[in-house]
């Protein structure tokens, strides 16, 4: 198969979907890999590093999409990329269709097969291709929140760790999954008083077993959300229902009740956001103020640390990329979790949560793949 790796074009996205390690592996499996010129430059991977292991550098995205059957990317395809997709293409990337309905329409029209990293789900509910980015986003969310709590950055001037004689800042994390747990860990490490809420007791139990003294766990409810959010210096939104739009659990009235200069970080913004007043922001313009509260809602948080994120992402995706390149039928036999990743194929939606959100019929993923 011919695999194509375009340069990411989402605003300030510096990750690349494949490192030379991946090219070497695919070439060893008898495949060809077309890499767009400078695709790795944002992550400090030179074109020569790809050619040294058998990759072929092409000069633009049109040559990648025109020459390759399988396209491997990081972020959801942008309009210019969707225009280049055809029925013959297999697209493997983050899609977040519940947050970007226009993208969903474009993908359906292209009739391409699109497998989303974020809905590849193991039997135990783990999301192996979302997890590494959620780990990074969670850790960065706590750092970013602490930064914007500083007075010169628009915040209420609270030092998360406090000092002897002055209590620490209060952080509420909504969602105890991969992103939430990592945000809690970093905030707790800074010395904040951290409360983590989740509907599911199992991730709360896991957090509790880690025994960080300054992290407490609370079963989520409207009452608990209202109680803890209103009394927080920083709120981190990190809830997820795979494939679906994020549930909005902090409404506008509750944001109004927060103290002036407090900070909300809505990590779930890539699934539409779980804080009513959050709208997607970018790394170059990451925050805005509403009702006196600083909002940080960057849609591609790990893009800020491409050196770490590119390797964390490709470590997780490479085995799946190789399996798909070797043949879709064999790939879903060996790794059935890929079936949950099939969001659209042949002009139909094949993921139940995505279909439900878009209000369209859902077809069986195997049928959609023609298996
Ligand atoms: N903005 C970014 O750059 C970025 C990067 C990575 C991940 N994310 C997003 O972060 C979000 C979290 O991802 P994750 O990997 O931690 O997911 P996860 O599945 O590991 O955890 C989500 C948690 O949310 C909980 N939950 C669901 N609905 C809830 C509700 N109504 N109230 C309380 N808890 C609820 C679930 O029980 C689960 O424990 C996702 O939307 C993901 O796409 C964003």
GROMACS .gro file of C-alpha atoms and ligand atoms in nm:
model
  415
    1UNK     CA    1   0.000   0.000   0.000
    2UNK     CA    2   0.105   0.362  -0.044
    3UNK     CA    3   0.074   0.559   0.280
    4UNK     CA    4   0.072   0.939   0.282
    5UNK     CA    5   0.173   1.173   0.564
    6UNK     CA    6   0.070   1.534   0.498
    7UNK     CA    7   0.196   1.836   0.692
    8UNK     CA    8  -0.066   1.938   0.949
    9UNK     CA    9  -0.246   2.260   0.856
   10UNK     CA   10  -0.472   2.323   1.158
   11UNK     CA   11  -0.378   2.656   1.319
   12UNK     CA   12  -0.055   2.618   1.517
   13UNK     CA   13  -0.045   2.242   1.493
   14UNK     CA   14   0.317   2.128   1.504
   15UNK     CA   15   0.278   1.754   1.546
   16UNK     CA   16   0.334   1.507   1.265
   17UNK     CA   17   0.151   1.174   1.231
   18UNK     CA   18   0.455   0.959   1.160
   19UNK     CA   19   0.818   0.963   1.264
   20UNK     CA   20   1.101   0.789   1.075
   21UNK     CA   21   1.044   0.491   1.308
   22UNK     CA   22   0.705   0.441   1.144
   23UNK     CA   23   0.837   0.484   0.792
   24UNK     CA   24   1.109   0.225   0.859
   25UNK     CA   25   0.847  -0.021   0.987
   26UNK     CA   26   0.610   0.030   0.694
   27UNK     CA   27   0.888   0.003   0.436
   28UNK     CA   28   0.998  -0.323   0.602
   29UNK     CA   29   0.640  -0.448   0.549
   30UNK     CA   30   0.673  -0.377   0.176
   31UNK     CA   31   0.481  -0.046   0.168
   32UNK     CA   32   0.572   0.294   0.022
   33UNK     CA   33   0.545   0.610   0.234
   34UNK     CA   34   0.498   0.957   0.085
   35UNK     CA   35   0.582   1.236   0.331
   36UNK     CA   36   0.500   1.598   0.252
   37UNK     CA   37   0.805   1.825   0.250
   38UNK     CA   38   0.861   1.980   0.596
   39UNK     CA   39   0.584   1.767   0.750
   40UNK     CA   40   0.806   1.693   1.049
   41UNK     CA   41   0.970   2.034   1.083
   42UNK     CA   42   0.738   2.150   1.365
   43UNK     CA   43   0.853   1.848   1.566
   44UNK     CA   44   1.217   1.890   1.460
   45UNK     CA   45   1.212   1.585   1.232
   46UNK     CA   46   1.402   1.669   0.912
   47UNK     CA   47   1.300   1.546   0.565
   48UNK     CA   48   1.637   1.368   0.544
   49UNK     CA   49   1.547   1.157   0.848
   50UNK     CA   50   1.251   1.017   0.650
   51UNK     CA   51   1.445   0.957   0.328
   52UNK     CA   52   1.724   0.786   0.525
   53UNK     CA   53   1.479   0.507   0.614
   54UNK     CA   54   1.311   0.477   0.274
   55UNK     CA   55   1.044   0.749   0.287
   56UNK     CA   56   0.974   0.957  -0.024
   57UNK     CA   57   0.943   1.335   0.015
   58UNK     CA   58   0.678   1.499  -0.206
   59UNK     CA   59   0.638   1.871  -0.247
   60UNK     CA   60   0.277   1.935  -0.142
   61UNK     CA   61  -0.041   1.792   0.009
   62UNK     CA   62  -0.199   1.736  -0.333
   63UNK     CA   63   0.082   1.491  -0.417
   64UNK     CA   64   0.032   1.312  -0.084
   65UNK     CA   65  -0.345   1.276  -0.129
   66UNK     CA   66  -0.314   1.207  -0.502
   67UNK     CA   67  -0.047   0.939  -0.462
   68UNK     CA   68  -0.148   0.760  -0.143
   69UNK     CA   69  -0.433   0.520  -0.060
   70UNK     CA   70  -0.407   0.559   0.316
   71UNK     CA   71  -0.366   0.904   0.474
   72UNK     CA   72  -0.230   0.922   0.827
   73UNK     CA   73  -0.278   1.253   1.007
   74UNK     CA   74  -0.296   1.408   1.352
   75UNK     CA   75  -0.586   1.655   1.357
   76UNK     CA   76  -0.930   1.642   1.199
   77UNK     CA   77  -0.910   1.713   0.823
   78UNK     CA   78  -0.947   2.080   0.737
   79UNK     CA   79  -1.172   2.190   0.443
   80UNK     CA   80  -0.881   2.197   0.194
   81UNK     CA   81  -0.791   1.840   0.292
   82UNK     CA   82  -1.149   1.714   0.274
   83UNK     CA   83  -1.164   1.841  -0.086
   84UNK     CA   84  -0.876   1.609  -0.173
   85UNK     CA   85  -1.034   1.299  -0.019
   86UNK     CA   86  -1.181   1.034  -0.249
   87UNK     CA   87  -1.374   0.711  -0.203
   88UNK     CA   88  -1.053   0.505  -0.239
   89UNK     CA   89  -0.889   0.675   0.063
   90UNK     CA   90  -0.853   0.530   0.411
   91UNK     CA   91  -0.807   0.822   0.652
   92UNK     CA   92  -0.664   0.748   0.998
   93UNK     CA   93  -0.656   1.049   1.234
   94UNK     CA   94  -0.842   1.231   1.511
   95UNK     CA   95  -1.185   1.329   1.374
   96UNK     CA   96  -1.398   1.468   1.663
   97UNK     CA   97  -1.704   1.469   1.434
   98UNK     CA   98  -1.940   1.564   1.717
   99UNK     CA   99  -1.759   1.898   1.746
  100UNK     CA  100  -1.730   1.963   1.373
  101UNK     CA  101  -2.053   1.871   1.188
  102UNK     CA  102  -1.930   2.044   0.868
  103UNK     CA  103  -1.635   1.805   0.866
  104UNK     CA  104  -1.877   1.513   0.906
  105UNK     CA  105  -2.077   1.630   0.604
  106UNK     CA  106  -1.758   1.669   0.395
  107UNK     CA  107  -1.632   1.324   0.488
  108UNK     CA  108  -1.967   1.164   0.405
  109UNK     CA  109  -1.969   1.335   0.065
  110UNK     CA  110  -1.615   1.218  -0.009
  111UNK     CA  111  -1.725   0.856   0.058
  112UNK     CA  112  -1.377   0.793   0.203
  113UNK     CA  113  -1.331   0.551   0.493
  114UNK     CA  114  -1.234   0.749   0.803
  115UNK     CA  115  -1.114   0.579   1.121
  116UNK     CA  116  -1.095   0.809   1.424
  117UNK     CA  117  -0.819   0.761   1.679
  118UNK     CA  118  -1.046   0.880   1.959
  119UNK     CA  119  -1.316   0.614   1.918
  120UNK     CA  120  -1.086   0.312   1.895
  121UNK     CA  121  -1.200   0.150   2.221
  122UNK     CA  122  -1.077  -0.164   2.398
  123UNK     CA  123  -1.317  -0.405   2.572
  124UNK     CA  124  -1.241  -0.246   2.909
  125UNK     CA  125  -1.342   0.098   2.782
  126UNK     CA  126  -0.984   0.225   2.747
  127UNK     CA  127  -0.911   0.455   2.451
  128UNK     CA  128  -0.555   0.361   2.352
  129UNK     CA  129  -0.513   0.626   2.081
  130UNK     CA  130  -0.666   0.912   2.279
  131UNK     CA  131  -0.488   0.831   2.605
  132UNK     CA  132  -0.141   0.970   2.527
  133UNK     CA  133  -0.282   1.303   2.411
  134UNK     CA  134  -0.518   1.320   2.709
  135UNK     CA  135  -0.222   1.264   2.939
  136UNK     CA  136  -0.044   1.558   2.780
  137UNK     CA  137  -0.354   1.780   2.762
  138UNK     CA  138  -0.434   1.711   3.128
  139UNK     CA  139  -0.085   1.797   3.244
  140UNK     CA  140  -0.070   2.110   3.030
  141UNK     CA  141  -0.420   2.215   3.143
  142UNK     CA  142  -0.301   2.243   3.502
  143UNK     CA  143   0.008   2.437   3.393
  144UNK     CA  144  -0.195   2.671   3.172
  145UNK     CA  145  -0.455   2.724   3.443
  146UNK     CA  146  -0.187   2.814   3.697
  147UNK     CA  147  -0.035   3.059   3.448
  148UNK     CA  148  -0.366   3.236   3.378
  149UNK     CA  149  -0.445   3.257   3.750
  150UNK     CA  150  -0.156   3.504   3.773
  151UNK     CA  151  -0.278   3.862   3.793
  152UNK     CA  152  -0.075   3.996   3.495
  153UNK     CA  153  -0.229   3.718   3.284
  154UNK     CA  154  -0.587   3.814   3.373
  155UNK     CA  155  -0.638   3.589   3.676
  156UNK     CA  156  -0.728   3.655   4.036
  157UNK     CA  157  -0.366   3.638   4.150
  158UNK     CA  158  -0.379   3.306   4.334
  159UNK     CA  159  -0.069   3.090   4.378
  160UNK     CA  160  -0.197   2.733   4.354
  161UNK     CA  161   0.038   2.602   4.621
  162UNK     CA  162  -0.031   2.887   4.864
  163UNK     CA  163   0.247   2.965   5.112
  164UNK     CA  164   0.290   2.902   5.486
  165UNK     CA  165   0.008   3.092   5.653
  166UNK     CA  166  -0.201   3.129   5.332
  167UNK     CA  167  -0.416   2.838   5.207
  168UNK     CA  168  -0.358   2.683   4.862
  169UNK     CA  169  -0.577   2.749   4.558
  170UNK     CA  170  -0.881   2.530   4.497
  171UNK     CA  171  -0.899   2.325   4.178
  172UNK     CA  172  -1.203   2.125   4.063
  173UNK     CA  173  -1.152   1.867   3.791
  174UNK     CA  174  -1.461   1.737   3.610
  175UNK     CA  175  -1.390   1.385   3.484
  176UNK     CA  176  -1.145   1.140   3.641
  177UNK     CA  177  -1.036   0.978   3.315
  178UNK     CA  178  -0.699   1.011   3.150
  179UNK     CA  179  -0.703   1.390   3.104
  180UNK     CA  180  -0.868   1.465   3.438
  181UNK     CA  181  -0.639   1.236   3.634
  182UNK     CA  182  -0.331   1.397   3.482
  183UNK     CA  183  -0.460   1.749   3.545
  184UNK     CA  184  -0.529   1.652   3.907
  185UNK     CA  185  -0.182   1.503   3.946
  186UNK     CA  186  -0.004   1.819   3.827
  187UNK     CA  187  -0.231   2.055   4.021
  188UNK     CA  188  -0.180   1.845   4.333
  189UNK     CA  189   0.194   1.846   4.269
  190UNK     CA  190   0.182   2.226   4.269
  191UNK     CA  191   0.022   2.206   4.612
  192UNK     CA  192  -0.337   2.296   4.518
  193UNK     CA  193  -0.639   2.160   4.703
  194UNK     CA  194  -0.788   1.938   4.430
  195UNK     CA  195  -1.136   1.785   4.402
  196UNK     CA  196  -1.211   1.541   4.120
  197UNK     CA  197  -1.568   1.460   4.017
  198UNK     CA  198  -1.687   1.171   3.801
  199UNK     CA  199  -2.010   0.980   3.748
  200UNK     CA  200  -1.820   0.653   3.751
  201UNK     CA  201  -1.674   0.546   4.083
  202UNK     CA  202  -1.402   0.325   3.930
  203UNK     CA  203  -1.170   0.605   3.811
  204UNK     CA  204  -1.233   0.784   4.142
  205UNK     CA  205  -1.134   0.468   4.327
  206UNK     CA  206  -0.817   0.448   4.118
  207UNK     CA  207  -0.731   0.809   4.205
  208UNK     CA  208  -0.799   0.745   4.571
  209UNK     CA  209  -0.565   0.447   4.570
  210UNK     CA  210  -0.283   0.671   4.450
  211UNK     CA  211  -0.322   0.846   4.786
  212UNK     CA  212  -0.227   1.201   4.704
  213UNK     CA  213  -0.320   1.373   5.030
  214UNK     CA  214  -0.448   1.686   4.864
  215UNK     CA  215  -0.680   1.517   4.610
  216UNK     CA  216  -1.031   1.421   4.714
  217UNK     CA  217  -1.283   1.241   4.500
  218UNK     CA  218  -1.655   1.315   4.477
  219UNK     CA  219  -1.930   1.136   4.285
  220UNK     CA  220  -2.057   1.385   4.030
  221UNK     CA  221  -2.410   1.525   4.056
  222UNK     CA  222  -2.566   1.861   3.975
  223UNK     CA  223  -2.540   1.949   4.342
  224UNK     CA  224  -2.173   1.855   4.370
  225UNK     CA  225  -2.080   2.035   4.047
  226UNK     CA  226  -2.253   2.354   4.168
  227UNK     CA  227  -2.096   2.331   4.510
  228UNK     CA  228  -1.736   2.277   4.399
  229UNK     CA  229  -1.725   2.483   4.079
  230UNK     CA  230  -1.860   2.797   4.247
  231UNK     CA  231  -1.592   2.771   4.514
  232UNK     CA  232  -1.294   2.704   4.281
  233UNK     CA  233  -1.007   2.917   4.164
  234UNK     CA  234  -0.962   2.683   3.868
  235UNK     CA  235  -1.202   2.439   3.700
  236UNK     CA  236  -1.077   2.179   3.450
  237UNK     CA  237  -1.338   2.020   3.221
  238UNK     CA  238  -1.229   1.670   3.114
  239UNK     CA  239  -1.542   1.459   3.064
  240UNK     CA  240  -1.601   1.235   2.766
  241UNK     CA  241  -1.865   1.008   2.617
  242UNK     CA  242  -1.668   0.851   2.330
  243UNK     CA  243  -1.787   0.974   1.990
  244UNK     CA  244  -2.062   1.193   2.133
  245UNK     CA  245  -2.080   1.563   2.198
  246UNK     CA  246  -1.947   1.635   2.547
  247UNK     CA  247  -2.224   1.678   2.805
  248UNK     CA  248  -2.248   2.040   2.921
  249UNK     CA  249  -2.221   2.009   3.297
  250UNK     CA  250  -2.132   2.368   3.393
  251UNK     CA  251  -2.405   2.606   3.278
  252UNK     CA  252  -2.370   2.980   3.224
  253UNK     CA  253  -2.535   3.068   3.556
  254UNK     CA  254  -2.276   2.863   3.741
  255UNK     CA  255  -1.991   3.037   3.555
  256UNK     CA  256  -2.142   3.370   3.667
  257UNK     CA  257  -2.126   3.249   4.027
  258UNK     CA  258  -1.751   3.185   4.009
  259UNK     CA  259  -1.519   3.437   4.172
  260UNK     CA  260  -1.386   3.712   3.940
  261UNK     CA  261  -1.050   3.618   3.791
  262UNK     CA  262  -1.094   3.244   3.838
  263UNK     CA  263  -1.000   3.024   3.544
  264UNK     CA  264  -1.182   2.752   3.350
  265UNK     CA  265  -0.987   2.516   3.126
  266UNK     CA  266  -1.220   2.315   2.902
  267UNK     CA  267  -1.012   2.026   2.770
  268UNK     CA  268  -1.331   1.864   2.634
  269UNK     CA  269  -1.369   2.148   2.384
  270UNK     CA  270  -1.256   1.911   2.105
  271UNK     CA  271  -1.586   1.727   2.164
  272UNK     CA  272  -1.786   2.049   2.182
  273UNK     CA  273  -1.696   2.148   2.540
  274UNK     CA  274  -1.846   2.070   2.884
  275UNK     CA  275  -1.857   2.430   3.010
  276UNK     CA  276  -2.143   2.627   2.853
  277UNK     CA  277  -1.944   2.947   2.803
  278UNK     CA  278  -1.639   2.780   2.642
  279UNK     CA  279  -1.564   2.823   2.271
  280UNK     CA  280  -1.259   2.685   2.094
  281UNK     CA  281  -0.941   2.897   2.113
  282UNK     CA  282  -0.592   2.867   1.962
  283UNK     CA  283  -0.241   2.862   2.104
  284UNK     CA  284  -0.172   3.215   1.977
  285UNK     CA  285  -0.498   3.350   2.124
  286UNK     CA  286  -0.568   3.095   2.399
  287UNK     CA  287  -0.789   3.284   2.647
  288UNK     CA  288  -1.084   3.520   2.670
  289UNK     CA  289  -1.285   3.657   2.958
  290UNK     CA  290  -1.656   3.603   3.010
  291UNK     CA  291  -1.854   3.691   3.324
  292UNK     CA  292  -1.522   3.784   3.482
  293UNK     CA  293  -1.385   3.430   3.438
  294UNK     CA  294  -1.078   3.355   3.225
  295UNK     CA  295  -1.157   3.081   2.969
  296UNK     CA  296  -0.883   2.860   2.817
  297UNK     CA  297  -1.020   2.618   2.555
  298UNK     CA  298  -0.748   2.531   2.304
  299UNK     CA  299  -0.867   2.251   2.075
  300UNK     CA  300  -0.523   2.101   2.019
  301UNK     CA  301  -0.347   2.146   2.352
  302UNK     CA  302  -0.074   1.883   2.289
  303UNK     CA  303   0.025   2.075   1.974
  304UNK     CA  304   0.210   2.310   2.210
  305UNK     CA  305   0.463   2.038   2.298
  306UNK     CA  306   0.515   1.864   1.963
  307UNK     CA  307   0.849   1.720   2.067
  308UNK     CA  308   0.680   1.514   2.335
  309UNK     CA  309   0.340   1.477   2.169
  310UNK     CA  310   0.453   1.349   1.828
  311UNK     CA  311   0.643   1.061   1.989
  312UNK     CA  312   0.369   0.985   2.244
  313UNK     CA  313   0.108   0.976   1.967
  314UNK     CA  314   0.304   0.774   1.714
  315UNK     CA  315   0.414   0.520   1.978
  316UNK     CA  316   0.043   0.443   2.020
  317UNK     CA  317  -0.074   0.468   1.658
  318UNK     CA  318   0.207   0.286   1.477
  319UNK     CA  319   0.095  -0.074   1.546
  320UNK     CA  320  -0.252   0.018   1.413
  321UNK     CA  321  -0.109   0.198   1.107
  322UNK     CA  322   0.100  -0.106   1.017
  323UNK     CA  323  -0.193  -0.343   1.068
  324UNK     CA  324  -0.423  -0.131   0.846
  325UNK     CA  325  -0.158  -0.093   0.577
  326UNK     CA  326  -0.114  -0.471   0.571
  327UNK     CA  327  -0.489  -0.508   0.502
  328UNK     CA  328  -0.806  -0.376   0.663
  329UNK     CA  329  -0.970  -0.720   0.692
  330UNK     CA  330  -0.673  -0.868   0.878
  331UNK     CA  331  -0.637  -0.554   1.089
  332UNK     CA  332  -0.991  -0.572   1.230
  333UNK     CA  333  -0.953  -0.945   1.292
  334UNK     CA  334  -0.639  -0.892   1.499
  335UNK     CA  335  -0.746  -0.561   1.651
  336UNK     CA  336  -1.128  -0.559   1.665
  337UNK     CA  337  -1.120  -0.230   1.858
  338UNK     CA  338  -1.056  -0.068   1.519
  339UNK     CA  339  -1.424  -0.131   1.432
  340UNK     CA  340  -1.527   0.128   1.692
  341UNK     CA  341  -1.293   0.371   1.522
  342UNK     CA  342  -1.473   0.348   1.187
  343UNK     CA  343  -1.674   0.673   1.194
  344UNK     CA  344  -1.770   0.697   0.825
  345UNK     CA  345  -1.724   0.477   0.520
  346UNK     CA  346  -1.874   0.484   0.171
  347UNK     CA  347  -2.094   0.783   0.258
  348UNK     CA  348  -2.247   0.625   0.571
  349UNK     CA  349  -2.188   0.675   0.944
  350UNK     CA  350  -2.068   0.361   1.120
  351UNK     CA  351  -2.022   0.471   1.483
  352UNK     CA  352  -2.342   0.466   1.695
  353UNK     CA  353  -2.253   0.768   1.914
  354UNK     CA  354  -2.156   0.977   1.611
  355UNK     CA  355  -2.471   0.871   1.422
  356UNK     CA  356  -2.686   0.951   1.724
  357UNK     CA  357  -2.537   1.300   1.756
  358UNK     CA  358  -2.567   1.373   1.383
  359UNK     CA  359  -2.920   1.229   1.376
  360UNK     CA  360  -2.847   0.987   1.094
  361UNK     CA  361  -2.876   0.612   1.050
  362UNK     CA  362  -2.584   0.400   1.172
  363UNK     CA  363  -2.456   0.116   0.957
  364UNK     CA  364  -2.261  -0.182   1.085
  365UNK     CA  365  -1.887  -0.106   1.072
  366UNK     CA  366  -1.798  -0.439   0.906
  367UNK     CA  367  -2.063  -0.382   0.641
  368UNK     CA  368  -1.941  -0.024   0.587
  369UNK     CA  369  -1.588  -0.161   0.535
  370UNK     CA  370  -1.722  -0.414   0.285
  371UNK     CA  371  -1.613  -0.709   0.501
  372LIG     N1  372  -0.825   1.992   2.387
  372LIG     C1  373  -0.733   1.902   2.359
  372LIG     O1  374  -0.632   1.932   2.299
  372LIG     C2  375  -0.752   1.760   2.402
  372LIG     C3  376  -0.646   1.668   2.398
  372LIG     C4  377  -0.668   1.538   2.443
  372LIG     C5  378  -0.794   1.501   2.489
  372LIG     N2  379  -0.895   1.593   2.487
  372LIG     C6  380  -1.030   1.562   2.533
  372LIG     O2  381  -1.034   1.546   2.672
  372LIG     C7  382  -1.158   1.481   2.703
  372LIG     C8  383  -1.133   1.372   2.808
  372LIG     O3  384  -1.060   1.267   2.749
  372LIG     P1  385  -1.010   1.143   2.836
  372LIG     O4  386  -0.914   1.067   2.752
  372LIG     O5  387  -0.969   1.186   2.971
  372LIG     O6  388  -1.144   1.058   2.845
  372LIG     P2  389  -1.172   0.938   2.946
  372LIG     O7  390  -1.274   0.852   2.882
  372LIG     O8  391  -1.046   0.876   2.995
  372LIG     O9  392  -1.237   1.011   3.072
  372LIG     C9  393  -1.360   1.079   3.064
  372LIG    C10  394  -1.427   1.068   3.199
  372LIG    O10  395  -1.545   1.151   3.195
  372LIG    C11  396  -1.639   1.089   3.279
  372LIG     N3  397  -1.771   1.144   3.251
  372LIG    C12  398  -1.848   1.131   3.140
  372LIG     N4  399  -1.961   1.202   3.152
  372LIG    C13  400  -1.954   1.264   3.274
  372LIG    C14  401  -2.039   1.352   3.344
  372LIG     N5  402  -2.157   1.393   3.292
  372LIG     N6  403  -2.001   1.396   3.466
  372LIG    C15  404  -1.886   1.356   3.522
  372LIG     N7  405  -1.797   1.272   3.458
  372LIG    C16  406  -1.832   1.228   3.337
  372LIG    C17  407  -1.626   0.941   3.244
  372LIG    O11  408  -1.682   0.858   3.347
  372LIG    C18  409  -1.474   0.927   3.234
  372LIG    O12  410  -1.414   0.882   3.354
  372LIG    C19  411  -1.210   1.428   2.568
  372LIG    O13  412  -1.309   1.514   2.518
  372LIG    C20  413  -1.087   1.434   2.481
  372LIG    O14  414  -1.121   1.442   2.343
  372LIG    C21  415  -0.875   1.720   2.445
   0.00000   0.00000   0.00000
